[in-house]
GROMACS .gro file of N, CA, C and O in nm:
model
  496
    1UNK      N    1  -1.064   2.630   1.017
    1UNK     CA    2  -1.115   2.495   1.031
    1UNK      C    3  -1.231   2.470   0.936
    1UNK      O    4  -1.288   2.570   0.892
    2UNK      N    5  -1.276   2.342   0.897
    2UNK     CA    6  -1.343   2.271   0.795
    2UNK      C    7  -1.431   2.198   0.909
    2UNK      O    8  -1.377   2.104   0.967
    3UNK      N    9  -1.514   2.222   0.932
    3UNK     CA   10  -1.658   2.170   1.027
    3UNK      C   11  -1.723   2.052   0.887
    3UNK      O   12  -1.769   2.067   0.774
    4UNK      N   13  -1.694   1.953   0.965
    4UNK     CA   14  -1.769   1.845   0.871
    4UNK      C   15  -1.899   1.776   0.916
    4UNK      O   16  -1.912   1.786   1.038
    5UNK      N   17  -2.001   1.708   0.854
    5UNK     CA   18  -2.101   1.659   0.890
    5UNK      C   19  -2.140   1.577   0.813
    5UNK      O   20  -2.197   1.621   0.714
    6UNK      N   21  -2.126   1.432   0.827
    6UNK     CA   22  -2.126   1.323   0.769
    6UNK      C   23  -2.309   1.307   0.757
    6UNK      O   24  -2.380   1.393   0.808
    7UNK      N   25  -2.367   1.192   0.688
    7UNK     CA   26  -2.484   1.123   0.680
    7UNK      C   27  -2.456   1.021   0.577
    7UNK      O   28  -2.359   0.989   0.508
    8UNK      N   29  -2.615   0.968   0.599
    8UNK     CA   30  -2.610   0.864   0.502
    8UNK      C   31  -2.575   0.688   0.530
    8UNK      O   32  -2.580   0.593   0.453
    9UNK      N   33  -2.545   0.696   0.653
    9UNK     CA   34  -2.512   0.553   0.719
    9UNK      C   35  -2.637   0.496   0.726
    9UNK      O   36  -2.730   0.563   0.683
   10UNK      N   37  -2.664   0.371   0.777
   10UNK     CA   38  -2.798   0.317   0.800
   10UNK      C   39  -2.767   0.126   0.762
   10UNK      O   40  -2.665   0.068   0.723
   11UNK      N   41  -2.852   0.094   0.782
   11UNK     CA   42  -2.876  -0.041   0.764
   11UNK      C   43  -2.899  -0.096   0.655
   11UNK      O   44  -3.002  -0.055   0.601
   12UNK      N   45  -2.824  -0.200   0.582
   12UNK     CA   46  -2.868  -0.257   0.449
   12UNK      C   47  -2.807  -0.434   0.430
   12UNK      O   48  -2.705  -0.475   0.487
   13UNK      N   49  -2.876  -0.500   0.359
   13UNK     CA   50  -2.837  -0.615   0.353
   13UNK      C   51  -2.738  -0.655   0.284
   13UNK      O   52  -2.712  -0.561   0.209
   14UNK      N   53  -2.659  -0.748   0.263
   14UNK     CA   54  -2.522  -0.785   0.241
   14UNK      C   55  -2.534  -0.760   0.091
   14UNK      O   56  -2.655  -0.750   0.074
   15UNK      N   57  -2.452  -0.738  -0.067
   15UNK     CA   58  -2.464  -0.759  -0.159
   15UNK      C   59  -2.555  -0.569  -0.179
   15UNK      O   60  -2.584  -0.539  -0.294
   16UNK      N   61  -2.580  -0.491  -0.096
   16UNK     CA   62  -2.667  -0.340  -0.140
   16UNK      C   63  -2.558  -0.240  -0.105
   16UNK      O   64  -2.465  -0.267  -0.029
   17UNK      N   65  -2.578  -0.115  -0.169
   17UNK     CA   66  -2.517  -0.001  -0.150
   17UNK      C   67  -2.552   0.117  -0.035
   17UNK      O   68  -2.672   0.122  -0.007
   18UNK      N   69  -2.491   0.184   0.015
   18UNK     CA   70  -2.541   0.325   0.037
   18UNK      C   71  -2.435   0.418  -0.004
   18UNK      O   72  -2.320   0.386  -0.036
   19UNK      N   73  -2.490   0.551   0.002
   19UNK     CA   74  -2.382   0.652  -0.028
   19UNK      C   75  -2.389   0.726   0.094
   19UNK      O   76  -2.494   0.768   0.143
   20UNK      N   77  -2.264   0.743   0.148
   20UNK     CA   78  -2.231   0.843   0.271
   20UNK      C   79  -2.200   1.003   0.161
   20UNK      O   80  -2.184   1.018   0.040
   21UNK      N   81  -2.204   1.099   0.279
   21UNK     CA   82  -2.227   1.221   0.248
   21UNK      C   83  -2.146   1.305   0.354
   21UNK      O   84  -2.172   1.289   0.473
   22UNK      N   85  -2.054   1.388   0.317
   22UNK     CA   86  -1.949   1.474   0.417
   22UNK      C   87  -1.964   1.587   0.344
   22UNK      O   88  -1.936   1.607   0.226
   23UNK      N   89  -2.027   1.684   0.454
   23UNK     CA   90  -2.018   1.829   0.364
   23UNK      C   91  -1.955   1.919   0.505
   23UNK      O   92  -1.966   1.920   0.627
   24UNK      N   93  -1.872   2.004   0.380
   24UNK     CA   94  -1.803   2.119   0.499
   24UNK      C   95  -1.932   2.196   0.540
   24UNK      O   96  -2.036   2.208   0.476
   25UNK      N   97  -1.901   2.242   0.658
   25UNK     CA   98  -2.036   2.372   0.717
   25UNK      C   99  -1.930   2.516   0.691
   25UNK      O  100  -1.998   2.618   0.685
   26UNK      N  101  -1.816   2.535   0.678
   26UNK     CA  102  -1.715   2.614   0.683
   26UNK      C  103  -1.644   2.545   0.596
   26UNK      O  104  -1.600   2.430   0.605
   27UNK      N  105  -1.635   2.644   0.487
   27UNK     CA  106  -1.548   2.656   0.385
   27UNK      C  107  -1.562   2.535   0.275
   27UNK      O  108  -1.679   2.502   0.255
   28UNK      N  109  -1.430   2.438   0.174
   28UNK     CA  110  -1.505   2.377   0.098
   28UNK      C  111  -1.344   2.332   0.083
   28UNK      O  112  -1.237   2.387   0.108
   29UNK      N  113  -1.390   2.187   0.023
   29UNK     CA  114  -1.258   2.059  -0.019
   29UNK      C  115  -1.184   2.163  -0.130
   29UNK      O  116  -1.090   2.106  -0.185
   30UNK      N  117  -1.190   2.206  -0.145
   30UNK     CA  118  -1.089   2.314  -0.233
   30UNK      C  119  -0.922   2.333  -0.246
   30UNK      O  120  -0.848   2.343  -0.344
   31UNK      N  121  -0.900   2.333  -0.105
   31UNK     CA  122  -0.760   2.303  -0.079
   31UNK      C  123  -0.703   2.212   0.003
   31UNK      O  124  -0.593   2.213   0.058
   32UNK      N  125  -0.823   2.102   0.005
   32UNK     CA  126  -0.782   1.995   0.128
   32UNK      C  127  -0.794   1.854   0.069
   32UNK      O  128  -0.851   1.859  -0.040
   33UNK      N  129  -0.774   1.785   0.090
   33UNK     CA  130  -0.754   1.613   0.072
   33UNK      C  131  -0.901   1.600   0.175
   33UNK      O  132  -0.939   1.676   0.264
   34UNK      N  133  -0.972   1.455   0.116
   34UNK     CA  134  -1.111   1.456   0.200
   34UNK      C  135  -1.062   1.271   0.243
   34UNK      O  136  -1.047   1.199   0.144
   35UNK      N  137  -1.049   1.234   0.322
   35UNK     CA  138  -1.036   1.093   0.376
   35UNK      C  139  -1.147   1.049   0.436
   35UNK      O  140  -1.214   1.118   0.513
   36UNK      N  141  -1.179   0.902   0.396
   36UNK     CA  142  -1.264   0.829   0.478
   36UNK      C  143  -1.200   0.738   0.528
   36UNK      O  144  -1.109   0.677   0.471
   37UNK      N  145  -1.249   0.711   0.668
   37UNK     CA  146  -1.165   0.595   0.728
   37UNK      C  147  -1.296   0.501   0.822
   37UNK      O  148  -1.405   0.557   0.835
   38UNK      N  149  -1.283   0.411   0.861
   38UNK     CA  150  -1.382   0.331   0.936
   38UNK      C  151  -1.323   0.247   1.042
   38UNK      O  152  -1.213   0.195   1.021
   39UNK      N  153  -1.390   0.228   1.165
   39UNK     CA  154  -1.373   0.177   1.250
   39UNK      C  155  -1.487   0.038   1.290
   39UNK      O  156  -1.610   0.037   1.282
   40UNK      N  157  -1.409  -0.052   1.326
   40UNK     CA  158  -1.543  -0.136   1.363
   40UNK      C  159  -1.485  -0.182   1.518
   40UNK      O  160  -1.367  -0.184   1.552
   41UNK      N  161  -1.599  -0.217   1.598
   41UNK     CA  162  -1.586  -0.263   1.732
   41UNK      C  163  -1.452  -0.380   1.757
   41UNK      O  164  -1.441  -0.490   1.704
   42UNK      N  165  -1.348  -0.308   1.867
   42UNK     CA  166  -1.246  -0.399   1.894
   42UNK      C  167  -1.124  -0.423   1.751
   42UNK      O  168  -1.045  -0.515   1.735
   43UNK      N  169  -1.151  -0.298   1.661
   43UNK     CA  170  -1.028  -0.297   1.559
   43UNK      C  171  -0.983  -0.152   1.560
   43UNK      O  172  -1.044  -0.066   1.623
   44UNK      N  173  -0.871  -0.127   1.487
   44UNK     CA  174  -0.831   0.003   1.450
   44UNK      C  175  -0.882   0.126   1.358
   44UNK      O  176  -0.854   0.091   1.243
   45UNK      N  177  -0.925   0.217   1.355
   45UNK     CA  178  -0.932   0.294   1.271
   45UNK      C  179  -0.865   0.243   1.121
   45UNK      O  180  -0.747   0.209   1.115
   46UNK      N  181  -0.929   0.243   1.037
   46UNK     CA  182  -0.846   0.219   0.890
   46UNK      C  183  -0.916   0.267   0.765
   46UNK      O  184  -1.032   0.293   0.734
   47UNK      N  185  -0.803   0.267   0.709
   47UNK     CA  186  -0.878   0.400   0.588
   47UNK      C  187  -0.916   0.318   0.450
   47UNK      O  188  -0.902   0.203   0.407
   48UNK      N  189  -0.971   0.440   0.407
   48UNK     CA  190  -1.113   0.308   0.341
   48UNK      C  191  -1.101   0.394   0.188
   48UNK      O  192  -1.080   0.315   0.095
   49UNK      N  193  -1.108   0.518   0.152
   49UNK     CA  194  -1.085   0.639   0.054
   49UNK      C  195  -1.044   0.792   0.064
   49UNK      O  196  -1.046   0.866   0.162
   50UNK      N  197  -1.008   0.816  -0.059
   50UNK     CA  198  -0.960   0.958  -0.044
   50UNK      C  199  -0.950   1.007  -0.191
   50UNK      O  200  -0.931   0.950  -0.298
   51UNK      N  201  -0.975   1.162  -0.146
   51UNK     CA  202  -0.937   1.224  -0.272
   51UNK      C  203  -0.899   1.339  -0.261
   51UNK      O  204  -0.973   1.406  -0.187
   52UNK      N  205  -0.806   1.398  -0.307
   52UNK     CA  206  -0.669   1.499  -0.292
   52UNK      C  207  -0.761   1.629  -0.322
   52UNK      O  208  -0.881   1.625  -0.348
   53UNK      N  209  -0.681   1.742  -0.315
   53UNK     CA  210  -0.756   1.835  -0.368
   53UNK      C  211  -0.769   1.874  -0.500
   53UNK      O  212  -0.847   1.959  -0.544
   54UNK      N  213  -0.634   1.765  -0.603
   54UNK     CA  214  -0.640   1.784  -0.716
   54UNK      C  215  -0.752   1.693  -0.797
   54UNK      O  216  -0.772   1.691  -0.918
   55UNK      N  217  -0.823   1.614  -0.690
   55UNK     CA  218  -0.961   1.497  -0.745
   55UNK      C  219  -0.901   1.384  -0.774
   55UNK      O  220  -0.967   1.287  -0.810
   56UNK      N  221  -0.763   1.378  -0.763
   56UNK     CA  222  -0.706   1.236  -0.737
   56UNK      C  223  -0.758   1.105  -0.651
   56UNK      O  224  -0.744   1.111  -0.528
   57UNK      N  225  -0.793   1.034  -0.685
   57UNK     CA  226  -0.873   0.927  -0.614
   57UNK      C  227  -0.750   0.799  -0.546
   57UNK      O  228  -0.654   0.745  -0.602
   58UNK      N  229  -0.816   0.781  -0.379
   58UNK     CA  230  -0.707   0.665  -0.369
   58UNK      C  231  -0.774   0.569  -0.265
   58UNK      O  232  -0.822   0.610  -0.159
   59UNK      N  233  -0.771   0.438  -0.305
   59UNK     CA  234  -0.896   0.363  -0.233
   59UNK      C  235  -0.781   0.238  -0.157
   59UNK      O  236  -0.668   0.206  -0.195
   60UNK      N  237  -0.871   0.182  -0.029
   60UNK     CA  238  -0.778   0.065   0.049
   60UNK      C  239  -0.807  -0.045  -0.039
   60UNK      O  240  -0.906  -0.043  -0.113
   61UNK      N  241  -0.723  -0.145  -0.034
   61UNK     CA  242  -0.771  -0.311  -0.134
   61UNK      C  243  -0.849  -0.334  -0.083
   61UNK      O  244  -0.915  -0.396  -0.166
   62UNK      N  245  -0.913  -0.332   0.024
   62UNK     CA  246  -1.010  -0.411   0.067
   62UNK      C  247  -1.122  -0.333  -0.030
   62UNK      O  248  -1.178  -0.429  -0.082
   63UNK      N  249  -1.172  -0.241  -0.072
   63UNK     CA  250  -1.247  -0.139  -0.121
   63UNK      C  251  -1.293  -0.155  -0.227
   63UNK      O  252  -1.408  -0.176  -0.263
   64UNK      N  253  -1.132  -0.140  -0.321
   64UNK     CA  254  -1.118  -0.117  -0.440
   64UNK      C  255  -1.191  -0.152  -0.548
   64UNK      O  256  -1.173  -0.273  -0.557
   65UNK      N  257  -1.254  -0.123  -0.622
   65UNK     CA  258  -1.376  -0.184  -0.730
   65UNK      C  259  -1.519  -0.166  -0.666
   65UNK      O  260  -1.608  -0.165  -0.752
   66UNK      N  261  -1.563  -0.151  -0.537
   66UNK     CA  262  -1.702  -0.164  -0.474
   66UNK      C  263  -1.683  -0.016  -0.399
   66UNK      O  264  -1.789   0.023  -0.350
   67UNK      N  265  -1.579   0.068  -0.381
   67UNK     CA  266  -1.649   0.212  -0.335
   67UNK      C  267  -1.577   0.303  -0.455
   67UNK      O  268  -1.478   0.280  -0.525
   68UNK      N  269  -1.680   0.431  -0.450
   68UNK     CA  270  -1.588   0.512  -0.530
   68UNK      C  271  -1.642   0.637  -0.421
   68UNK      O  272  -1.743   0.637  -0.351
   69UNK      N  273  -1.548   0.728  -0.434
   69UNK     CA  274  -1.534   0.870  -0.380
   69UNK      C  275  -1.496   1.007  -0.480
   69UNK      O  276  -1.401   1.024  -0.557
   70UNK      N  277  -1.593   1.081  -0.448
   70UNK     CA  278  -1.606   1.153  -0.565
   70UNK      C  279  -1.652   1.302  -0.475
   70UNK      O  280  -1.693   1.277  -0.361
   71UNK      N  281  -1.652   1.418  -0.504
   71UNK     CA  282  -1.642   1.554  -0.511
   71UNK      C  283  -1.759   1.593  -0.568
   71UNK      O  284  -1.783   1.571  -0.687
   72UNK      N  285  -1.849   1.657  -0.482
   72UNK     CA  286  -1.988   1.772  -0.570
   72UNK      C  287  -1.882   1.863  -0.681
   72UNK      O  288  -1.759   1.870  -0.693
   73UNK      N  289  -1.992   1.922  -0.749
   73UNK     CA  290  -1.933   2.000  -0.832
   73UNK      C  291  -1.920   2.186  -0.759
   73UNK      O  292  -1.886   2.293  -0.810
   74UNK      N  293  -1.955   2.156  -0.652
   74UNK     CA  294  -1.972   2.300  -0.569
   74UNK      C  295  -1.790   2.289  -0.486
   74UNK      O  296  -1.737   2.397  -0.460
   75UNK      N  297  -1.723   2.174  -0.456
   75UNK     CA  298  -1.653   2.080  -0.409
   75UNK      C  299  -1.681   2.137  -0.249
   75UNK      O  300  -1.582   2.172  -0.186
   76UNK      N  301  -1.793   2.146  -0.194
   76UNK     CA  302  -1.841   2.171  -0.043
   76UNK      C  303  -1.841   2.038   0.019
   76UNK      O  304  -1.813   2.010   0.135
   77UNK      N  305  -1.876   1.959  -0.082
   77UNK     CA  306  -1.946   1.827   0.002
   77UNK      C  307  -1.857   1.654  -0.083
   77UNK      O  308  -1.849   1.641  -0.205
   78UNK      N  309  -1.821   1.580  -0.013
   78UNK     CA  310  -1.767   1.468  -0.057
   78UNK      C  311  -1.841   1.345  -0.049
   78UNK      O  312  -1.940   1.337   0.023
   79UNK      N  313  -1.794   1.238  -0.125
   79UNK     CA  314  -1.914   1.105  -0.090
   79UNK      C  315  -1.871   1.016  -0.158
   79UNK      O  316  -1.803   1.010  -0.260
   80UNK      N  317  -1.942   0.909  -0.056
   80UNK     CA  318  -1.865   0.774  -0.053
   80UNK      C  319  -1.966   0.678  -0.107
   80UNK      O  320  -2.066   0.656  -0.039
   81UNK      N  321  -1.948   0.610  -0.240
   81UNK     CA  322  -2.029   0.513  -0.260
   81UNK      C  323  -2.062   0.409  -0.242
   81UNK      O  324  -2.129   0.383  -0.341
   82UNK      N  325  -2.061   0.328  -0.181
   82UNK     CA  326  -2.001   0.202  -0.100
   82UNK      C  327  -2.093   0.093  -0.144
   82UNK      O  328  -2.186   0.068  -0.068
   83UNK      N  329  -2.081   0.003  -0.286
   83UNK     CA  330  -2.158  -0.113  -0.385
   83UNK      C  331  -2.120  -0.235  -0.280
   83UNK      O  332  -2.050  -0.244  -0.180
   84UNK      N  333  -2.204  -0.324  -0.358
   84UNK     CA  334  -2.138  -0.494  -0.328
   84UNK      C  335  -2.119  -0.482  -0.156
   84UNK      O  336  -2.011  -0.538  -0.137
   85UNK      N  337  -2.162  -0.444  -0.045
   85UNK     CA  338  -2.159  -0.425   0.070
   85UNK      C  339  -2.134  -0.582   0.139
   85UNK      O  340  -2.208  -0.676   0.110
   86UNK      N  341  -2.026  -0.596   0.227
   86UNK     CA  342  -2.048  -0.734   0.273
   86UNK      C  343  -2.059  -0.679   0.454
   86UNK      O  344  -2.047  -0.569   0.508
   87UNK      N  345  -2.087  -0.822   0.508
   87UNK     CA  346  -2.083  -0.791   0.622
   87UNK      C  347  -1.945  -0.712   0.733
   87UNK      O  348  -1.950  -0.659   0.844
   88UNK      N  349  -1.796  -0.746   0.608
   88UNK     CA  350  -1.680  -0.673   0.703
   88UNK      C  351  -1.672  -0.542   0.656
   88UNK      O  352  -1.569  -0.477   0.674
   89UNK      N  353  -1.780  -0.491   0.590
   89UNK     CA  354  -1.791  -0.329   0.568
   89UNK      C  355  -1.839  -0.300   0.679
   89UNK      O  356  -1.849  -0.178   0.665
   90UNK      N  357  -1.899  -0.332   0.837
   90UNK     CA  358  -1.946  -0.279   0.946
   90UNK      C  359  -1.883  -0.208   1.010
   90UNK      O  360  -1.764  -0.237   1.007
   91UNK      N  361  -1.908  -0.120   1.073
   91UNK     CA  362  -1.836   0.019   1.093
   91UNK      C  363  -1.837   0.145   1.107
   91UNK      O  364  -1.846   0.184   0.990
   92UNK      N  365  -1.833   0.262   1.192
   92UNK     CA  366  -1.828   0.369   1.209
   92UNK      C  367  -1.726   0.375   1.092
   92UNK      O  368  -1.622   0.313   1.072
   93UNK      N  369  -1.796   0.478   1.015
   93UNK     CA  370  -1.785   0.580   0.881
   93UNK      C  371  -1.733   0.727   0.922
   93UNK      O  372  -1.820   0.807   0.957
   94UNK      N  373  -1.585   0.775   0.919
   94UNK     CA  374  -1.572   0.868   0.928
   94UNK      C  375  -1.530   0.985   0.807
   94UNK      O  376  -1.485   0.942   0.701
   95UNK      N  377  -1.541   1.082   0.819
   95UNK     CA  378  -1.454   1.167   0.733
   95UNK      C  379  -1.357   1.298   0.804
   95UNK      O  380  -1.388   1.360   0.906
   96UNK      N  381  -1.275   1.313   0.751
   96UNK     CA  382  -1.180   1.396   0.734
   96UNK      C  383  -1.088   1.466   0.651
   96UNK      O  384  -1.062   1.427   0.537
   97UNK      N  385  -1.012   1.615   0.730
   97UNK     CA  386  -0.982   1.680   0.590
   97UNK      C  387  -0.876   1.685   0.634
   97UNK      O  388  -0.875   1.694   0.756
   98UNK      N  389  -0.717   1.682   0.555
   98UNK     CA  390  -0.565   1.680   0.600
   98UNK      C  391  -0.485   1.770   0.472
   98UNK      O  392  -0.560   1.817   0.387
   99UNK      N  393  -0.385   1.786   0.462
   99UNK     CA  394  -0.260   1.815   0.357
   99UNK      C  395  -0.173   1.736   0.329
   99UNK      O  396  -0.080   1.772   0.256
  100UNK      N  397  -0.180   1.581   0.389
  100UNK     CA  398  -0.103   1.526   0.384
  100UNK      C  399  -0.072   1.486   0.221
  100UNK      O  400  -0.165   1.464   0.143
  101UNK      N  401   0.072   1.480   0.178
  101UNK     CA  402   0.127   1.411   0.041
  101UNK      C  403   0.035   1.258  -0.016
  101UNK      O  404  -0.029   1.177   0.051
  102UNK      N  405   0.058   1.264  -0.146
  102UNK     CA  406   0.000   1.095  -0.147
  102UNK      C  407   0.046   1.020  -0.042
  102UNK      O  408  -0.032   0.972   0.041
  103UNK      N  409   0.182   1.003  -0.038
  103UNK     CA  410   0.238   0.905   0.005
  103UNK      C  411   0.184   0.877   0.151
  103UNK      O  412   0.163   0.760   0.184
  104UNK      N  413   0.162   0.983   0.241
  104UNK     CA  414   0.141   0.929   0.401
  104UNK      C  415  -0.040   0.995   0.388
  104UNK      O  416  -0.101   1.041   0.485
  105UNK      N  417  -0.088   0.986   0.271
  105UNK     CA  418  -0.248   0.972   0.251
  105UNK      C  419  -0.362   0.928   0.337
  105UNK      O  420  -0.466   0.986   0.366
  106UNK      N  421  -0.310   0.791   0.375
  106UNK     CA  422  -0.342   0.650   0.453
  106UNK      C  423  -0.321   0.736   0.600
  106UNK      O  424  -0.433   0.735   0.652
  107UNK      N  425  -0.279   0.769   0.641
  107UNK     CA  426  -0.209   0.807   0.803
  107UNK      C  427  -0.335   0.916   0.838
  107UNK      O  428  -0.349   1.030   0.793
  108UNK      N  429  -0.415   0.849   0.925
  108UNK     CA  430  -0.502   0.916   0.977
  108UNK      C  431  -0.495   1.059   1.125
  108UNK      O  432  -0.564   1.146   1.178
  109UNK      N  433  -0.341   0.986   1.130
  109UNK     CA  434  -0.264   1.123   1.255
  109UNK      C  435  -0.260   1.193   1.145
  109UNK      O  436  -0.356   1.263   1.179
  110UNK      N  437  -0.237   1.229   1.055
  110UNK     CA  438  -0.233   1.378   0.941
  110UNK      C  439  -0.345   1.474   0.871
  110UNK      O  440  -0.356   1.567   0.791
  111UNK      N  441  -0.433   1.380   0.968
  111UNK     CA  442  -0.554   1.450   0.942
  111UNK      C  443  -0.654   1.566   1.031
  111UNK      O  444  -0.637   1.498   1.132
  112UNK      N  445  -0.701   1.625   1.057
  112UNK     CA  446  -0.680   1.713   1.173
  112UNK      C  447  -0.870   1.779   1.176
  112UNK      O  448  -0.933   1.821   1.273
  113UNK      N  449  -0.895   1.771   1.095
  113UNK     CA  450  -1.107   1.786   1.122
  113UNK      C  451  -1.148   1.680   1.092
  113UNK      O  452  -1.109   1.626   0.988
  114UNK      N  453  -1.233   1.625   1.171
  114UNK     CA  454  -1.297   1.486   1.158
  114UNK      C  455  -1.448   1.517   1.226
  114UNK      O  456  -1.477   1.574   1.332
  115UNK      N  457  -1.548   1.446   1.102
  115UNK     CA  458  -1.671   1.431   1.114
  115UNK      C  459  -1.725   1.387   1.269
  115UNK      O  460  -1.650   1.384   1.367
  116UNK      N  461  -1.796   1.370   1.270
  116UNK     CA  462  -1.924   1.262   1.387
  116UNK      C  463  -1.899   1.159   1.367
  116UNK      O  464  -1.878   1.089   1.466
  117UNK      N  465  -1.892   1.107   1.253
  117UNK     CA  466  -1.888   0.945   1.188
  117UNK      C  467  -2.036   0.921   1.183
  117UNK      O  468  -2.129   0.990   1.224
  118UNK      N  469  -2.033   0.792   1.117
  118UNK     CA  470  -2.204   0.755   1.088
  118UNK      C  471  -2.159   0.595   1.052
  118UNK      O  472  -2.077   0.541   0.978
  119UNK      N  473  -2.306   0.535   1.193
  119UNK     CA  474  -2.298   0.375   1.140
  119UNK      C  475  -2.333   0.325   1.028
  119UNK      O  476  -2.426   0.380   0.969
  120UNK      N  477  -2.276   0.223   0.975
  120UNK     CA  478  -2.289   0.174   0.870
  120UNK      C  479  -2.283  -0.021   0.915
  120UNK      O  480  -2.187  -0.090   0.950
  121UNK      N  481  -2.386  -0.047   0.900
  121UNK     CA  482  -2.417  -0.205   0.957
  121UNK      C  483  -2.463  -0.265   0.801
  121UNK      O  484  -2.524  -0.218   0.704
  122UNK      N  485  -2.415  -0.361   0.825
  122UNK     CA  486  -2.410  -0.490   0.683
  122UNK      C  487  -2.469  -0.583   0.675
  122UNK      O  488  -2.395  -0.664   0.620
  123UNK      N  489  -2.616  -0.655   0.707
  123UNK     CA  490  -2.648  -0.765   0.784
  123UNK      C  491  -2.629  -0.870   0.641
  123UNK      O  492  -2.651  -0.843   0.523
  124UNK      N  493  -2.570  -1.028   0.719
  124UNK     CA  494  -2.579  -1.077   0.621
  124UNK      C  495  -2.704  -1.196   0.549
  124UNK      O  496  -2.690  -1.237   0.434
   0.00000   0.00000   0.00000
């Protein structure tokens, strides 16, 4: 198992960034796919980025152009950049590590260690 531990959530105004932070405590993104997914009050879990173990990058439309996800160079620790912040970025911030193919990437049942999560509030 891959023990994860997210940070980096916090409060910021509409139009600012933060960067979330997922580092393994056990072992390292090396042979795993790293997913972020977010939840907000009274919606579904939905996935937000990812990047394979080959550093393949794959982001939701809603995302696309305002987060990037990227790999330390140790590849222990993953992170989420999250620009241009609006208020429907609100949300428990999770991470997780899976094997899943590109194709079922998105499918958060294929994922199997998952962080704490960390709030992430948008005020506008």
């Amino acid at each position: 198992q891959v023990q994860l531990v997210e940070s980096g959530g916090g409060l910021v105004q509409a139009g600012g960034s933060l960067r979330l932070s997922c580092a393994a405590s056990r072992g390292t993104f090396s042979n795993y796919n790293c997913g972020w997914f977010r939840q907000a009050p009274g919606k579904e879990r939905e996935f937000v980025a990812a990047i394979r173990w080959t550093g393949h990058t794959i982001y939701a439309d809603s995302v696309k152009g305002r987060f990037t996800v990227s790999r330390g160079s140790d590849k222990s620790t993953v992170y989420l950049q999250m620009d241009t912040l609006t208020p429907e970025d609100t949300a428990v911030y999770s991470c997780a590590v899976g094997r899943a193919e590109l194709s079922a990437i998105r499918n958060p049942d294929l994922y199997y260690d998952w962080g704490q999560g960390t709030q992430v509030t948008v005020s506008s």
